[in-house]
PDB file of C-alpha atoms and ligand atoms in Angstrom:
ATOM      1  CA  MET A   1    -139.936  28.386   4.765  1.00 78.00           C
ATOM      2  CA  LYS A   2    -141.035  26.989   8.085  1.00 91.00           C
ATOM      3  CA  ALA A   3    -141.006  23.512   6.559  1.00 93.00           C
ATOM      4  CA  ILE A   4    -137.207  23.591   6.191  1.00 95.00           C
ATOM      5  CA  SER A   5    -136.608  24.297   9.870  1.00 94.00           C
ATOM      6  CA  ILE A   6    -139.253  21.707  10.817  1.00 93.00           C
ATOM      7  CA  ILE A   7    -137.465  19.065   8.704  1.00 95.00           C
ATOM      8  CA  ARG A   8    -134.067  19.980  10.184  1.00 95.00           C
ATOM      9  CA  ASP A   9    -135.479  19.815  13.735  1.00 93.00           C
ATOM     10  CA  GLU A  10    -137.036  16.437  13.028  1.00 93.00           C
ATOM     11  CA  HIS A  11    -133.709  15.150  11.722  1.00 95.00           C
ATOM     12  CA  ARG A  12    -132.039  16.312  14.962  1.00 94.00           C
ATOM     13  CA  SER A  13    -134.635  14.439  17.068  1.00 92.00           C
ATOM     14  CA  LEU A  14    -134.264  11.247  15.072  1.00 93.00           C
ATOM     15  CA  ALA A  15    -130.458  11.530  15.182  1.00 94.00           C
ATOM     16  CA  ALA A  16    -130.606  11.972  18.972  1.00 93.00           C
ATOM     17  CA  VAL A  17    -132.585   8.752  19.391  1.00 94.00           C
ATOM     18  CA  LEU A  18    -130.239   6.887  17.022  1.00 94.00           C
ATOM     19  CA  HIS A  19    -127.220   8.182  18.977  1.00 93.00           C
ATOM     20  CA  GLY A  20    -128.926   7.074  22.192  1.00 93.00           C
ATOM     21  CA  MET A  21    -129.492   3.608  20.852  1.00 95.00           C
ATOM     22  CA  LEU A  22    -125.876   3.316  19.680  1.00 95.00           C
ATOM     23  CA  TYR A  23    -124.704   4.474  23.105  1.00 94.00           C
ATOM     24  CA  LEU A  24    -126.792   1.790  24.818  1.00 94.00           C
ATOM     25  CA  VAL A  25    -125.477  -1.025  22.616  1.00 96.00           C
ATOM     26  CA  ARG A  26    -121.898   0.168  23.222  1.00 95.00           C
ATOM     27  CA  GLU A  27    -122.454   0.169  26.971  1.00 94.00           C
ATOM     28  CA  ILE A  28    -123.873  -3.368  26.781  1.00 96.00           C
ATOM     29  CA  GLY A  29    -121.143  -4.628  24.426  1.00 95.00           C
ATOM     30  CA  GLU A  30    -118.120  -2.977  25.989  1.00 94.00           C
ATOM     31  CA  ARG A  31    -119.025  -2.394  29.627  1.00 93.00           C
ATOM     32  CA  GLY A  32    -121.312  -5.328  30.299  1.00 92.00           C
ATOM     33  CA  LYS A  33    -124.339  -3.185  31.175  1.00 92.00           C
ATOM     34  CA  LYS A  34    -127.664  -4.978  31.471  1.00 94.00           C
ATOM     35  CA  PRO A  35    -130.012  -4.200  28.569  1.00 95.00           C
ATOM     36  CA  ASP A  36    -132.986  -1.984  29.419  1.00 94.00           C
ATOM     37  CA  PHE A  37    -135.608  -3.495  27.129  1.00 96.00           C
ATOM     38  CA  ARG A  38    -138.270  -0.970  28.117  1.00 94.00           C
ATOM     39  CA  LEU A  39    -136.054   1.873  26.915  1.00 94.00           C
ATOM     40  CA  LEU A  40    -134.939  -0.004  23.795  1.00 95.00           C
ATOM     41  CA  ALA A  41    -138.593  -0.720  22.943  1.00 94.00           C
ATOM     42  CA  ALA A  42    -139.554   2.961  23.396  1.00 94.00           C
ATOM     43  CA  MET A  43    -136.677   4.008  21.098  1.00 94.00           C
ATOM     44  CA  MET A  44    -137.633   1.367  18.571  1.00 94.00           C
ATOM     45  CA  TYR A  45    -141.253   2.505  18.577  1.00 93.00           C
ATOM     46  CA  TYR A  46    -140.114   6.073  17.981  1.00 93.00           C
ATOM     47  CA  ILE A  47    -137.778   5.300  15.098  1.00 91.00           C
ATOM     48  CA  ASP A  48    -140.402   2.991  13.616  1.00 89.00           C
ATOM     49  CA  THR A  49    -143.383   5.325  13.691  1.00 90.00           C
ATOM     50  CA  PHE A  50    -141.830   8.792  13.521  1.00 91.00           C
ATOM     51  CA  PRO A  51    -139.970   8.553  10.193  1.00 90.00           C
ATOM     52  CA  GLU A  52    -142.406   6.107   8.619  1.00 87.00           C
ATOM     53  CA  ARG A  53    -145.747   7.660   9.481  1.00 88.00           C
ATOM     54  CA  PHE A  54    -144.891  11.288   9.925  1.00 92.00           C
ATOM     55  CA  HIS A  55    -141.575  12.564   8.611  1.00 94.00           C
ATOM     56  CA  HIS A  56    -141.112  10.749   5.283  1.00 93.00           C
ATOM     57  CA  PRO A  57    -144.755  11.136   4.140  1.00 92.00           C
ATOM     58  CA  LYS A  58    -144.456  14.917   4.537  1.00 92.00           C
ATOM     59  CA  GLU A  59    -141.288  14.943   2.463  1.00 95.00           C
ATOM     60  CA  ASP A  60    -142.803  12.685  -0.213  1.00 95.00           C
ATOM     61  CA  ARG A  61    -146.207  14.305  -0.539  1.00 94.00           C
ATOM     62  CA  TYR A  62    -145.133  17.916  -0.477  1.00 95.00           C
ATOM     63  CA  LEU A  63    -141.430  18.657  -0.832  1.00 96.00           C
ATOM     64  CA  PHE A  64    -140.381  15.882  -3.244  1.00 97.00           C
ATOM     65  CA  ARG A  65    -143.523  16.154  -5.371  1.00 97.00           C
ATOM     66  CA  ILE A  66    -143.326  19.921  -5.833  1.00 97.00           C
ATOM     67  CA  LEU A  67    -139.544  20.000  -6.336  1.00 98.00           C
ATOM     68  CA  GLY A  68    -139.971  17.332  -9.044  1.00 98.00           C
ATOM     69  CA  LEU A  69    -142.337  19.696 -10.880  1.00 97.00           C
ATOM     70  CA  ARG A  70    -140.219  22.831 -10.517  1.00 97.00           C
ATOM     71  CA  HIS A  71    -136.825  21.268 -11.190  1.00 98.00           C
ATOM     72  CA  PRO A  72    -137.084  18.019 -13.197  1.00 97.00           C
ATOM     73  CA  ALA A  73    -133.269  17.667 -13.160  1.00 98.00           C
ATOM     74  CA  ALA A  74    -133.629  16.694  -9.494  1.00 98.00           C
ATOM     75  CA  GLY A  75    -135.418  13.499 -10.635  1.00 97.00           C
ATOM     76  CA  GLY A  76    -132.464  11.179  -9.952  1.00 98.00           C
ATOM     77  CA  LEU A  77    -131.953  12.541  -6.451  1.00 98.00           C
ATOM     78  CA  LEU A  78    -135.685  12.373  -5.689  1.00 98.00           C
ATOM     79  CA  ARG A  79    -135.886   8.762  -6.889  1.00 97.00           C
ATOM     80  CA  ARG A  80    -132.927   7.830  -4.718  1.00 97.00           C
ATOM     81  CA  LEU A  81    -134.431   9.447  -1.604  1.00 97.00           C
ATOM     82  CA  ASP A  82    -137.849   7.960  -2.291  1.00 96.00           C
ATOM     83  CA  ALA A  83    -136.304   4.486  -2.715  1.00 96.00           C
ATOM     84  CA  GLU A  84    -134.545   4.995   0.639  1.00 96.00           C
ATOM     85  CA  HIS A  85    -137.852   5.853   2.311  1.00 95.00           C
ATOM     86  CA  ARG A  86    -139.226   2.522   1.090  1.00 93.00           C
ATOM     87  CA  ALA A  87    -136.040   0.596   1.974  1.00 93.00           C
ATOM     88  CA  GLY A  88    -136.197   2.099   5.476  1.00 90.00           C
ATOM     89  CA  THR A  89    -139.463   0.266   6.109  1.00 87.00           C
ATOM     90  CA  GLU A  90    -137.753  -3.098   5.527  1.00 88.00           C
ATOM     91  CA  LYS A  91    -134.698  -2.124   7.533  1.00 90.00           C
ATOM     92  CA  ILE A  92    -136.757  -1.183  10.569  1.00 91.00           C
ATOM     93  CA  ARG A  93    -138.517  -4.583  10.408  1.00 92.00           C
ATOM     94  CA  ALA A  94    -135.093  -6.277  10.436  1.00 93.00           C
ATOM     95  CA  LEU A  95    -134.121  -4.171  13.448  1.00 94.00           C
ATOM     96  CA  GLU A  96    -137.330  -5.075  15.289  1.00 94.00           C
ATOM     97  CA  GLN A  97    -136.737  -8.767  14.645  1.00 96.00           C
ATOM     98  CA  ALA A  98    -133.153  -8.469  15.860  1.00 97.00           C
ATOM     99  CA  LEU A  99    -134.394  -6.824  19.087  1.00 97.00           C
ATOM    100  CA  ALA A 100    -137.060  -9.524  19.578  1.00 97.00           C
ATOM    101  CA  ARG A 101    -134.457 -12.258  19.093  1.00 97.00           C
ATOM    102  CA  TYR A 102    -132.096 -10.541  21.533  1.00 97.00           C
ATOM    103  CA  GLN A 103    -134.828 -10.201  24.153  1.00 96.00           C
ATOM    104  CA  ALA A 104    -135.889 -13.852  23.766  1.00 97.00           C
ATOM    105  CA  GLY A 105    -132.506 -15.420  23.091  1.00 96.00           C
ATOM    106  CA  GLY A 106    -130.239 -13.456  25.413  1.00 95.00           C
ATOM    107  CA  PRO A 107    -126.551 -12.563  24.996  1.00 95.00           C
ATOM    108  CA  ALA A 108    -125.980 -15.001  22.104  1.00 96.00           C
ATOM    109  CA  GLU A 109    -128.187 -12.718  19.967  1.00 97.00           C
ATOM    110  CA  PHE A 110    -126.571  -9.460  21.074  1.00 97.00           C
ATOM    111  CA  SER A 111    -124.000  -9.067  18.309  1.00 96.00           C
ATOM    112  CA  ASN A 112    -126.712  -9.459  15.635  1.00 96.00           C
ATOM    113  CA  PHE A 113    -128.748  -6.769  17.323  1.00 97.00           C
ATOM    114  CA  ARG A 114    -125.755  -4.457  17.604  1.00 97.00           C
ATOM    115  CA  THR A 115    -124.929  -4.898  13.924  1.00 96.00           C
ATOM    116  CA  ALA A 116    -128.558  -4.134  12.994  1.00 95.00           C
ATOM    117  CA  VAL A 117    -128.596  -0.949  15.128  1.00 96.00           C
ATOM    118  CA  GLU A 118    -125.312   0.259  13.614  1.00 96.00           C
ATOM    119  CA  ALA A 119    -126.494  -0.467  10.066  1.00 94.00           C
ATOM    120  CA  TYR A 120    -129.817   1.295  10.607  1.00 94.00           C
ATOM    121  CA  ALA A 121    -128.187   4.371  12.149  1.00 95.00           C
ATOM    122  CA  GLN A 122    -125.649   4.635   9.321  1.00 95.00           C
ATOM    123  CA  PHE A 123    -128.373   4.253   6.710  1.00 95.00           C
ATOM    124  CA  HIS A 124    -130.464   7.014   8.241  1.00 94.00           C
ATOM    125  CA  TRP A 125    -127.554   9.402   8.789  1.00 94.00           C
ATOM    126  CA  ASP A 126    -126.546   9.088   5.148  1.00 96.00           C
ATOM    127  CA  HIS A 127    -130.162   9.691   4.114  1.00 97.00           C
ATOM    128  CA  MET A 128    -130.600  12.778   6.304  1.00 97.00           C
ATOM    129  CA  ARG A 129    -127.231  14.185   5.218  1.00 97.00           C
ATOM    130  CA  VAL A 130    -128.162  13.949   1.516  1.00 98.00           C
ATOM    131  CA  GLU A 131    -131.517  15.611   2.221  1.00 98.00           C
ATOM    132  CA  GLU A 132    -129.854  18.468   4.091  1.00 97.00           C
ATOM    133  CA  THR A 133    -126.890  19.036   1.788  1.00 97.00           C
ATOM    134  CA  GLU A 134    -128.481  18.290  -1.611  1.00 97.00           C
ATOM    135  CA  LEU A 135    -132.274  18.327  -1.440  1.00 97.00           C
ATOM    136  CA  LEU A 136    -132.993  21.318   0.807  1.00 97.00           C
ATOM    137  CA  PRO A 137    -130.614  23.680  -1.066  1.00 97.00           C
ATOM    138  CA  LEU A 138    -132.365  22.759  -4.359  1.00 98.00           C
ATOM    139  CA  ALA A 139    -135.760  23.359  -2.760  1.00 97.00           C
ATOM    140  CA  GLU A 140    -134.616  26.762  -1.490  1.00 97.00           C
ATOM    141  CA  LYS A 141    -133.402  27.639  -4.960  1.00 97.00           C
ATOM    142  CA  TYR A 142    -136.249  26.417  -7.172  1.00 98.00           C
ATOM    143  CA  LEU A 143    -139.503  26.541  -5.181  1.00 97.00           C
ATOM    144  CA  THR A 144    -141.686  29.618  -5.411  1.00 97.00           C
ATOM    145  CA  ALA A 145    -143.271  31.618  -2.603  1.00 96.00           C
ATOM    146  CA  ALA A 146    -146.620  29.987  -3.451  1.00 97.00           C
ATOM    147  CA  ASP A 147    -144.997  26.521  -3.214  1.00 97.00           C
ATOM    148  CA  TRP A 148    -143.659  27.341   0.237  1.00 96.00           C
ATOM    149  CA  LEU A 149    -147.057  28.554   1.330  1.00 95.00           C
ATOM    150  CA  GLU A 150    -148.572  25.205   0.305  1.00 94.00           C
ATOM    151  CA  ILE A 151    -145.767  23.184   1.932  1.00 94.00           C
ATOM    152  CA  ASP A 152    -145.655  25.217   5.155  1.00 94.00           C
ATOM    153  CA  THR A 153    -149.447  25.056   5.467  1.00 92.00           C
ATOM    154  CA  ALA A 154    -149.361  21.261   5.198  1.00 90.00           C
ATOM    155  CA  PHE A 155    -146.439  20.967   7.641  1.00 88.00           C
ATOM    156  CA  LEU A 156    -148.261  23.104  10.180  1.00 89.00           C
ATOM    157  CA  GLY A 157    -151.278  20.788   9.945  1.00 87.00           C
ATOM    158  CA  HIS A 158    -153.737  23.146   8.319  1.00 85.00           C
ATOM    159  CA  THR A 159    -154.365  21.000   5.237  1.00 83.00           C
ATOM    160  CA  ASP A 160    -153.091  17.633   6.378  1.00 83.00           C
ATOM    161  CA  PRO A 161    -153.850  17.118  10.060  1.00 84.00           C
ATOM    162  CA  LEU A 162    -152.124  13.726  10.121  1.00 84.00           C
ATOM    163  CA  LEU A 163    -148.821  15.373   9.238  1.00 87.00           C
ATOM    164  CA  GLY A 164    -149.143  18.596  11.186  1.00 87.00           C
ATOM    165  CA  ALA A 165    -148.173  20.203  14.447  1.00 88.00           C
ATOM    166  CA  GLU A 166    -150.700  18.383  16.626  1.00 88.00           C
ATOM    167  CA  VAL A 167    -149.472  14.926  15.626  1.00 89.00           C
ATOM    168  CA  GLY A 168    -145.907  16.240  15.853  1.00 90.00           C
ATOM    169  CA  ALA A 169    -146.572  17.165  19.486  1.00 90.00           C
ATOM    170  CA  ARG A 170    -147.393  13.506  20.206  1.00 89.00           C
ATOM    171  CA  TYR A 171    -143.961  12.523  18.913  1.00 89.00           C
ATOM    172  CA  ASP A 172    -142.428  15.240  21.089  1.00 90.00           C
ATOM    173  CA  THR A 173    -144.114  13.604  24.086  1.00 91.00           C
ATOM    174  CA  LEU A 174    -142.723  10.224  23.074  1.00 89.00           C
ATOM    175  CA  PHE A 175    -139.281  11.784  22.640  1.00 90.00           C
ATOM    176  CA  SER A 176    -139.508  13.278  26.164  1.00 91.00           C
ATOM    177  CA  ARG A 177    -140.454   9.851  27.517  1.00 89.00           C
ATOM    178  CA  ILE A 178    -137.303   8.371  25.966  1.00 89.00           C
ATOM    179  CA  VAL A 179    -135.192  11.183  27.463  1.00 89.00           C
ATOM    180  CA  ASN A 180    -136.759  10.535  30.883  1.00 87.00           C
ATOM    181  CA  LEU A 181    -136.150   6.786  30.686  1.00 86.00           C
ATOM    182  CA  ALA A 182    -132.605   6.988  29.330  1.00 87.00           C
ATOM    183  CA  PRO A 183    -129.686   7.115  31.781  1.00 85.00           C
ATOM    184  CA  PRO A 184    -127.098   9.922  31.681  1.00 86.00           C
ATOM    185  CA  PRO A 185    -125.300  11.028  29.567  1.00 84.00           C
ATOM    186  CA  ILE A 186    -127.992  10.459  26.923  1.00 81.00           C
ATOM    187  CA  GLY A 187    -131.036  11.165  29.082  1.00 85.00           C
ATOM    188  CA  LEU A 188    -132.357  12.207  32.474  1.00 85.00           C
ATOM    189  CA  GLY A 189    -133.360   8.757  33.760  1.00 86.00           C
ATOM    190  CA  PRO A 190    -131.783   6.923  36.697  1.00 81.00           C
ATOM    191  CA  GLU A 191    -128.117   5.880  36.531  1.00 78.00           C
ATOM    192  CA  THR A 192    -127.698   2.199  35.750  1.00 69.00           C
TER     193      THR A 192
HETATM  194 FE1  FE2 B 201    -136.353  11.441   4.023  1.00 65.67          FE
HETATM  195 FE1  FE2 B 202    -135.873  13.661   6.180  1.00 65.67          FE
END
């Protein structure tokens, strides 16, 4: 069940970037720090492309589909999570617009941006928590060894190169870039 640890690791990476973004908006809002738009843009790019193009498609195409076949009673949960994957696409657009308005409009647009970051982070935490506490335990219980072979093979990139380890490594590089740009305590970049 390599796929389960891959999904959990990916949730940790996404959560780290969301925590980083929340930290930055708190520093701006409460301590008057200047916004680092290069870092905010790198974080935004990550949370736009990583869940949308890589993480959620793997869940949809393999885990959700096969669990739906093996355990039809999970249908309600699967529909909810699938609807959240689609809703996430709209929410990230709203967040991007809020960042663009903040960058162009200055401090008057900050509170909108902060609200959008907080809403997006909360939405994604709730989603990841339900996957980890409800979905993954059902998958562990109902999927067969052959199912796991199919899912693990896809997650490792052997059948679906767009969703596998090689593409995952590109996101790891992007994640490292964010860590190197971000100031302590969230990253290794220069103090601001
Ligand atoms: Fe998901
Ligand atoms: Fe997930």
